[in-house]
mmCIF file with all atom_site columns, C-alpha atoms in Angstrom:
data_model
loop_
_atom_site.group_PDB
_atom_site.id
_atom_site.type_symbol
_atom_site.label_atom_id
_atom_site.label_alt_id
_atom_site.label_comp_id
_atom_site.label_asym_id
_atom_site.label_entity_id
_atom_site.label_seq_id
_atom_site.pdbx_PDB_ins_code
_atom_site.Cartn_x
_atom_site.Cartn_y
_atom_site.Cartn_z
_atom_site.occupancy
_atom_site.B_iso_or_equiv
_atom_site.pdbx_formal_charge
_atom_site.auth_seq_id
_atom_site.auth_comp_id
_atom_site.auth_asym_id
_atom_site.auth_atom_id
_atom_site.pdbx_PDB_model_num
ATOM 1   C CA . UNK A 1 1   ? -0.109  -0.235 -0.681  1.00 68.00 ? 1   UNK A CA 1
ATOM 2   C CA . UNK A 1 2   ? 2.616   2.493  1.267   1.00 76.00 ? 2   UNK A CA 1
ATOM 3   C CA . UNK A 1 3   ? 5.207   1.530  -1.305  1.00 83.00 ? 3   UNK A CA 1
ATOM 4   C CA . UNK A 1 4   ? 6.459   3.963  -4.554  1.00 87.00 ? 4   UNK A CA 1
ATOM 5   C CA . UNK A 1 5   ? 4.789   6.166  -6.794  1.00 91.00 ? 5   UNK A CA 1
ATOM 6   C CA . UNK A 1 6   ? 1.717   5.245  -5.031  1.00 90.00 ? 6   UNK A CA 1
ATOM 7   C CA . UNK A 1 7   ? -1.457  7.600  -4.867  1.00 93.00 ? 7   UNK A CA 1
ATOM 8   C CA . UNK A 1 8   ? -3.123  6.236  -2.238  1.00 87.00 ? 8   UNK A CA 1
ATOM 9   C CA . UNK A 1 9   ? -6.868  7.549  -1.214  1.00 87.00 ? 9   UNK A CA 1
ATOM 10  C CA . UNK A 1 10  ? -6.892  8.650  2.981   1.00 82.00 ? 10  UNK A CA 1
ATOM 11  C CA . UNK A 1 11  ? -11.092 9.041  3.352   1.00 72.00 ? 11  UNK A CA 1
ATOM 12  C CA . UNK A 1 12  ? -10.442 10.757 6.473   1.00 68.00 ? 12  UNK A CA 1
ATOM 13  C CA . UNK A 1 13  ? -7.004  11.839 6.972   1.00 67.00 ? 13  UNK A CA 1
ATOM 14  C CA . UNK A 1 14  ? -5.943  13.552 10.568  1.00 68.00 ? 14  UNK A CA 1
ATOM 15  C CA . UNK A 1 15  ? -3.766  16.773 10.303  1.00 60.00 ? 15  UNK A CA 1
ATOM 16  C CA . UNK A 1 16  ? -3.424  16.337 14.264  1.00 65.00 ? 16  UNK A CA 1
ATOM 17  C CA . UNK A 1 17  ? -3.229  20.016 14.283  1.00 61.00 ? 17  UNK A CA 1
ATOM 18  C CA . UNK A 1 18  ? -6.985  21.403 15.021  1.00 62.00 ? 18  UNK A CA 1
ATOM 19  C CA . UNK A 1 19  ? -8.094  21.176 10.766  1.00 67.00 ? 19  UNK A CA 1
ATOM 20  C CA . UNK A 1 20  ? -10.778 19.546 9.702   1.00 67.00 ? 20  UNK A CA 1
ATOM 21  C CA . UNK A 1 21  ? -10.506 15.795 9.405   1.00 70.00 ? 21  UNK A CA 1
ATOM 22  C CA . UNK A 1 22  ? -11.363 15.172 5.797   1.00 75.00 ? 22  UNK A CA 1
ATOM 23  C CA . UNK A 1 23  ? -10.014 12.286 2.719   1.00 78.00 ? 23  UNK A CA 1
ATOM 24  C CA . UNK A 1 24  ? -6.796  13.328 1.227   1.00 82.00 ? 24  UNK A CA 1
ATOM 25  C CA . UNK A 1 25  ? -4.569  12.496 -1.072  1.00 88.00 ? 25  UNK A CA 1
ATOM 26  C CA . UNK A 1 26  ? -0.853  11.199 -0.410  1.00 86.00 ? 26  UNK A CA 1
ATOM 27  C CA . UNK A 1 27  ? 1.642   10.051 -2.878  1.00 89.00 ? 27  UNK A CA 1
ATOM 28  C CA . UNK A 1 28  ? 4.357   7.699  -1.893  1.00 87.00 ? 28  UNK A CA 1
ATOM 29  C CA . UNK A 1 29  ? 7.819   8.934  -2.401  1.00 86.00 ? 29  UNK A CA 1
ATOM 30  C CA . UNK A 1 30  ? 10.053  6.981  -0.348  1.00 83.00 ? 30  UNK A CA 1
ATOM 31  C CA . UNK A 1 31  ? 9.770   3.701  1.889   1.00 78.00 ? 31  UNK A CA 1
ATOM 32  C CA . UNK A 1 32  ? 12.506  2.492  3.546   1.00 75.00 ? 32  UNK A CA 1
ATOM 33  C CA . UNK A 1 33  ? 9.989   -0.195 6.077   1.00 65.00 ? 33  UNK A CA 1
ATOM 34  C CA . UNK A 1 34  ? 10.541  2.296  8.632   1.00 67.00 ? 34  UNK A CA 1
ATOM 35  C CA . UNK A 1 35  ? 9.604   5.754  7.807   1.00 69.00 ? 35  UNK A CA 1
ATOM 36  C CA . UNK A 1 36  ? 7.488   6.289  4.004   1.00 69.00 ? 36  UNK A CA 1
ATOM 37  C CA . UNK A 1 37  ? 7.698   9.423  3.011   1.00 65.00 ? 37  UNK A CA 1
ATOM 38  C CA . UNK A 1 38  ? 5.102   10.439 2.250   1.00 70.00 ? 38  UNK A CA 1
ATOM 39  C CA . UNK A 1 39  ? 3.550   14.184 -0.107  1.00 67.00 ? 39  UNK A CA 1
ATOM 40  C CA . UNK A 1 40  ? 0.296   15.240 0.538   1.00 73.00 ? 40  UNK A CA 1
ATOM 41  C CA . UNK A 1 41  ? -1.985  16.887 -1.579  1.00 66.00 ? 41  UNK A CA 1
ATOM 42  C CA . UNK A 1 42  ? -3.093  19.619 0.779   1.00 63.00 ? 42  UNK A CA 1
ATOM 43  C CA . UNK A 1 43  ? -5.928  21.264 -1.395  1.00 70.00 ? 43  UNK A CA 1
ATOM 44  C CA . UNK A 1 44  ? -7.355  21.568 -3.926  1.00 81.00 ? 44  UNK A CA 1
ATOM 45  C CA . UNK A 1 45  ? -7.293  25.428 -3.330  1.00 81.00 ? 45  UNK A CA 1
ATOM 46  C CA . UNK A 1 46  ? -5.480  27.533 -6.024  1.00 84.00 ? 46  UNK A CA 1
ATOM 47  C CA . UNK A 1 47  ? -3.326  30.316 -5.145  1.00 85.00 ? 47  UNK A CA 1
ATOM 48  C CA . UNK A 1 48  ? -1.111  29.956 -8.215  1.00 91.00 ? 48  UNK A CA 1
ATOM 49  C CA . UNK A 1 49  ? -0.862  33.000 -10.822 1.00 91.00 ? 49  UNK A CA 1
ATOM 50  C CA . UNK A 1 50  ? -3.142  32.626 -13.849 1.00 92.00 ? 50  UNK A CA 1
ATOM 51  C CA . UNK A 1 51  ? 0.085   33.741 -15.522 1.00 93.00 ? 51  UNK A CA 1
ATOM 52  C CA . UNK A 1 52  ? 2.017   31.070 -14.385 1.00 94.00 ? 52  UNK A CA 1
ATOM 53  C CA . UNK A 1 53  ? -0.879  27.872 -13.991 1.00 94.00 ? 53  UNK A CA 1
ATOM 54  C CA . UNK A 1 54  ? 1.042   24.925 -15.716 1.00 96.00 ? 54  UNK A CA 1
ATOM 55  C CA . UNK A 1 55  ? 0.893   21.072 -15.103 1.00 97.00 ? 55  UNK A CA 1
ATOM 56  C CA . UNK A 1 56  ? 4.107   20.610 -13.375 1.00 96.00 ? 56  UNK A CA 1
ATOM 57  C CA . UNK A 1 57  ? 6.506   22.302 -11.560 1.00 97.00 ? 57  UNK A CA 1
ATOM 58  C CA . UNK A 1 58  ? 6.717   25.845 -10.276 1.00 96.00 ? 58  UNK A CA 1
ATOM 59  C CA . UNK A 1 59  ? 9.363   27.355 -8.865  1.00 94.00 ? 59  UNK A CA 1
ATOM 60  C CA . UNK A 1 60  ? 8.716   31.295 -8.587  1.00 93.00 ? 60  UNK A CA 1
ATOM 61  C CA . UNK A 1 61  ? 11.351  32.412 -5.737  1.00 89.00 ? 61  UNK A CA 1
ATOM 62  C CA . UNK A 1 62  ? 10.359  36.150 -5.568  1.00 90.00 ? 62  UNK A CA 1
ATOM 63  C CA . UNK A 1 63  ? 7.249   35.168 -5.552  1.00 90.00 ? 63  UNK A CA 1
ATOM 64  C CA . UNK A 1 64  ? 7.406   32.620 -2.579  1.00 89.00 ? 64  UNK A CA 1
ATOM 65  C CA . UNK A 1 65  ? 6.918   30.160 -4.781  1.00 91.00 ? 65  UNK A CA 1
ATOM 66  C CA . UNK A 1 66  ? 7.620   26.729 -4.890  1.00 93.00 ? 66  UNK A CA 1
ATOM 67  C CA . UNK A 1 67  ? 4.443   23.715 -6.039  1.00 94.00 ? 67  UNK A CA 1
ATOM 68  C CA . UNK A 1 68  ? 3.681   21.217 -7.887  1.00 95.00 ? 68  UNK A CA 1
ATOM 69  C CA . UNK A 1 69  ? 0.812   21.052 -10.205 1.00 96.00 ? 69  UNK A CA 1
ATOM 70  C CA . UNK A 1 70  ? -1.598  18.139 -11.398 1.00 96.00 ? 70  UNK A CA 1
ATOM 71  C CA . UNK A 1 71  ? -4.511  19.735 -14.279 1.00 95.00 ? 71  UNK A CA 1
ATOM 72  C CA . UNK A 1 72  ? -7.323  17.860 -13.805 1.00 93.00 ? 72  UNK A CA 1
ATOM 73  C CA . UNK A 1 73  ? -7.865  15.195 -16.015 1.00 91.00 ? 73  UNK A CA 1
ATOM 74  C CA . UNK A 1 74  ? -4.727  14.843 -17.121 1.00 96.00 ? 74  UNK A CA 1
ATOM 75  C CA . UNK A 1 75  ? -3.197  11.062 -16.859 1.00 97.00 ? 75  UNK A CA 1
ATOM 76  C CA . UNK A 1 76  ? -0.420  10.577 -13.750 1.00 97.00 ? 76  UNK A CA 1
ATOM 77  C CA . UNK A 1 77  ? -0.783  7.163  -13.238 1.00 97.00 ? 77  UNK A CA 1
ATOM 78  C CA . UNK A 1 78  ? 0.283   3.931  -15.234 1.00 98.00 ? 78  UNK A CA 1
ATOM 79  C CA . UNK A 1 79  ? -4.099  2.825  -15.364 1.00 98.00 ? 79  UNK A CA 1
ATOM 80  C CA . UNK A 1 80  ? -5.220  5.698  -16.201 1.00 98.00 ? 80  UNK A CA 1
ATOM 81  C CA . UNK A 1 81  ? -5.982  7.711  -12.733 1.00 97.00 ? 81  UNK A CA 1
ATOM 82  C CA . UNK A 1 82  ? -6.064  11.778 -13.072 1.00 96.00 ? 82  UNK A CA 1
ATOM 83  C CA . UNK A 1 83  ? -7.393  13.854 -10.506 1.00 94.00 ? 83  UNK A CA 1
ATOM 84  C CA . UNK A 1 84  ? -11.037 15.298 -10.835 1.00 92.00 ? 84  UNK A CA 1
ATOM 85  C CA . UNK A 1 85  ? -10.257 19.114 -9.792  1.00 92.00 ? 85  UNK A CA 1
ATOM 86  C CA . UNK A 1 86  ? -6.721  20.730 -10.287 1.00 93.00 ? 86  UNK A CA 1
ATOM 87  C CA . UNK A 1 87  ? -4.477  19.339 -7.435  1.00 93.00 ? 87  UNK A CA 1
ATOM 88  C CA . UNK A 1 88  ? -1.788  21.236 -6.041  1.00 92.00 ? 88  UNK A CA 1
ATOM 89  C CA . UNK A 1 89  ? 1.538   20.305 -3.722  1.00 92.00 ? 89  UNK A CA 1
ATOM 90  C CA . UNK A 1 90  ? 3.020   23.470 -2.018  1.00 90.00 ? 90  UNK A CA 1
ATOM 91  C CA . UNK A 1 91  ? 6.308   22.375 -0.718  1.00 90.00 ? 91  UNK A CA 1
ATOM 92  C CA . UNK A 1 92  ? 7.137   22.608 2.072   1.00 83.00 ? 92  UNK A CA 1
ATOM 93  C CA . UNK A 1 93  ? 8.229   20.425 5.834   1.00 79.00 ? 93  UNK A CA 1
ATOM 94  C CA . UNK A 1 94  ? 4.200   20.355 6.449   1.00 78.00 ? 94  UNK A CA 1
ATOM 95  C CA . UNK A 1 95  ? 3.208   19.237 3.084   1.00 78.00 ? 95  UNK A CA 1
ATOM 96  C CA . UNK A 1 96  ? 6.644   16.491 2.619   1.00 80.00 ? 96  UNK A CA 1
ATOM 97  C CA . UNK A 1 97  ? 7.437   14.730 5.216   1.00 77.00 ? 97  UNK A CA 1
ATOM 98  C CA . UNK A 1 98  ? 8.550   11.653 6.828   1.00 74.00 ? 98  UNK A CA 1
ATOM 99  C CA . UNK A 1 99  ? 6.439   9.274  9.662   1.00 75.00 ? 99  UNK A CA 1
ATOM 100 C CA . UNK A 1 100 ? 6.562   5.914  10.525  1.00 70.00 ? 100 UNK A CA 1
ATOM 101 C CA . UNK A 1 101 ? 4.928   3.504  8.301   1.00 67.00 ? 101 UNK A CA 1
ATOM 102 C CA . UNK A 1 102 ? 3.371   1.046  10.711  1.00 67.00 ? 102 UNK A CA 1
ATOM 103 C CA . UNK A 1 103 ? 1.488   3.983  12.626  1.00 72.00 ? 103 UNK A CA 1
ATOM 104 C CA . UNK A 1 104 ? 0.122   5.042  9.606   1.00 68.00 ? 104 UNK A CA 1
ATOM 105 C CA . UNK A 1 105 ? -0.875  0.953  8.374   1.00 64.00 ? 105 UNK A CA 1
ATOM 106 C CA . UNK A 1 106 ? -2.617  0.827  11.684  1.00 68.00 ? 106 UNK A CA 1
ATOM 107 C CA . UNK A 1 107 ? -4.139  4.306  11.812  1.00 69.00 ? 107 UNK A CA 1
ATOM 108 C CA . UNK A 1 108 ? -5.732  4.213  8.864   1.00 69.00 ? 108 UNK A CA 1
ATOM 109 C CA . UNK A 1 109 ? -5.419  0.797  7.927   1.00 71.00 ? 109 UNK A CA 1
ATOM 110 C CA . UNK A 1 110 ? -9.495  0.192  6.530   1.00 72.00 ? 110 UNK A CA 1
ATOM 111 C CA . UNK A 1 111 ? -9.633  4.021  4.971   1.00 78.00 ? 111 UNK A CA 1
ATOM 112 C CA . UNK A 1 112 ? -7.265  3.885  2.047   1.00 81.00 ? 112 UNK A CA 1
ATOM 113 C CA . UNK A 1 113 ? -7.743  2.899  -1.246  1.00 87.00 ? 113 UNK A CA 1
ATOM 114 C CA . UNK A 1 114 ? -4.646  3.100  -3.606  1.00 88.00 ? 114 UNK A CA 1
ATOM 115 C CA . UNK A 1 115 ? -5.571  4.549  -6.520  1.00 93.00 ? 115 UNK A CA 1
ATOM 116 C CA . UNK A 1 116 ? -2.639  3.691  -8.810  1.00 96.00 ? 116 UNK A CA 1
ATOM 117 C CA . UNK A 1 117 ? 0.731   4.671  -9.244  1.00 96.00 ? 117 UNK A CA 1
ATOM 118 C CA . UNK A 1 118 ? 2.749   7.342  -10.728 1.00 95.00 ? 118 UNK A CA 1
ATOM 119 C CA . UNK A 1 119 ? 3.968   6.627  -14.105 1.00 96.00 ? 119 UNK A CA 1
ATOM 120 C CA . UNK A 1 120 ? 7.667   7.255  -14.088 1.00 93.00 ? 120 UNK A CA 1
ATOM 121 C CA . UNK A 1 121 ? 7.824   10.320 -16.376 1.00 94.00 ? 121 UNK A CA 1
ATOM 122 C CA . UNK A 1 122 ? 5.009   12.574 -13.742 1.00 95.00 ? 122 UNK A CA 1
ATOM 123 C CA . UNK A 1 123 ? 6.834   10.286 -10.527 1.00 94.00 ? 123 UNK A CA 1
ATOM 124 C CA . UNK A 1 124 ? 10.680  12.097 -12.291 1.00 93.00 ? 124 UNK A CA 1
ATOM 125 C CA . UNK A 1 125 ? 9.341   15.101 -12.272 1.00 94.00 ? 125 UNK A CA 1
ATOM 126 C CA . UNK A 1 126 ? 7.304   15.151 -9.079  1.00 94.00 ? 126 UNK A CA 1
ATOM 127 C CA . UNK A 1 127 ? 10.720  14.229 -7.116  1.00 92.00 ? 127 UNK A CA 1
ATOM 128 C CA . UNK A 1 128 ? 12.511  17.309 -8.777  1.00 92.00 ? 128 UNK A CA 1
ATOM 129 C CA . UNK A 1 129 ? 10.593  18.935 -7.957  1.00 94.00 ? 129 UNK A CA 1
ATOM 130 C CA . UNK A 1 130 ? 9.935   18.406 -4.206  1.00 92.00 ? 130 UNK A CA 1
ATOM 131 C CA . UNK A 1 131 ? 14.468  18.605 -4.475  1.00 91.00 ? 131 UNK A CA 1
ATOM 132 C CA . UNK A 1 132 ? 14.739  22.027 -5.895  1.00 91.00 ? 132 UNK A CA 1
ATOM 133 C CA . UNK A 1 133 ? 12.777  22.599 -3.205  1.00 91.00 ? 133 UNK A CA 1
ATOM 134 C CA . UNK A 1 134 ? 14.204  25.518 0.059   1.00 89.00 ? 134 UNK A CA 1
ATOM 135 C CA . UNK A 1 135 ? 11.273  24.443 2.002   1.00 88.00 ? 135 UNK A CA 1
ATOM 136 C CA . UNK A 1 136 ? 12.088  20.895 2.770   1.00 88.00 ? 136 UNK A CA 1
ATOM 137 C CA . UNK A 1 137 ? 14.537  19.771 5.134   1.00 87.00 ? 137 UNK A CA 1
ATOM 138 C CA . UNK A 1 138 ? 17.897  18.334 4.026   1.00 88.00 ? 138 UNK A CA 1
ATOM 139 C CA . UNK A 1 139 ? 17.056  14.438 5.491   1.00 85.00 ? 139 UNK A CA 1
ATOM 140 C CA . UNK A 1 140 ? 14.128  14.962 3.134   1.00 87.00 ? 140 UNK A CA 1
ATOM 141 C CA . UNK A 1 141 ? 16.823  15.969 0.105   1.00 87.00 ? 141 UNK A CA 1
ATOM 142 C CA . UNK A 1 142 ? 19.253  12.951 1.127   1.00 86.00 ? 142 UNK A CA 1
ATOM 143 C CA . UNK A 1 143 ? 15.681  10.493 0.763   1.00 84.00 ? 143 UNK A CA 1
ATOM 144 C CA . UNK A 1 144 ? 15.141  12.168 -2.872  1.00 87.00 ? 144 UNK A CA 1
ATOM 145 C CA . UNK A 1 145 ? 18.212  12.253 -4.066  1.00 87.00 ? 145 UNK A CA 1
ATOM 146 C CA . UNK A 1 146 ? 18.498  8.072  -3.295  1.00 83.00 ? 146 UNK A CA 1
ATOM 147 C CA . UNK A 1 147 ? 15.017  8.072  -5.086  1.00 82.00 ? 147 UNK A CA 1
ATOM 148 C CA . UNK A 1 148 ? 16.205  10.178 -8.262  1.00 85.00 ? 148 UNK A CA 1
ATOM 149 C CA . UNK A 1 149 ? 19.226  7.572  -8.989  1.00 82.00 ? 149 UNK A CA 1
ATOM 150 C CA . UNK A 1 150 ? 17.165  4.403  -8.591  1.00 78.00 ? 150 UNK A CA 1
ATOM 151 C CA . UNK A 1 151 ? 15.352  6.640  -11.250 1.00 77.00 ? 151 UNK A CA 1
ATOM 152 C CA . UNK A 1 152 ? 17.774  7.206  -13.494 1.00 73.00 ? 152 UNK A CA 1
ATOM 153 C CA . UNK A 1 153 ? 19.182  3.584  -13.362 1.00 66.00 ? 153 UNK A CA 1
#
């Protein structure tokens, strides 16, 4: 379930910070069997200026924007998955994080659906976008570096 490239839909995602529990998509970036690096598709709310809107990585440091955009209906999964709405990953420490795999499994064991696996091209573009961000920790960057190297083998 929490294997690299999986697009996971959590029916009742708990942010653990007083936000409303609601459905949330996650993409598994890396899994080393003790900690999974998980990326949360935080919102379908659009905070991107129209002139910058495109599918893929948007990195505008002068505007303090670093995100990855999945345009609606654009196929990103090996079996044809696409998001029904434009979806945005605003890259920062609250959306790209490490968590204990076992705790994640226990917490969401009957509240999770694996929707698809990302295509290699989409996954490469996503993790490279994360890797370029100045808003994530060095530890996560190192994990992503390994994932990037694995993709190029």
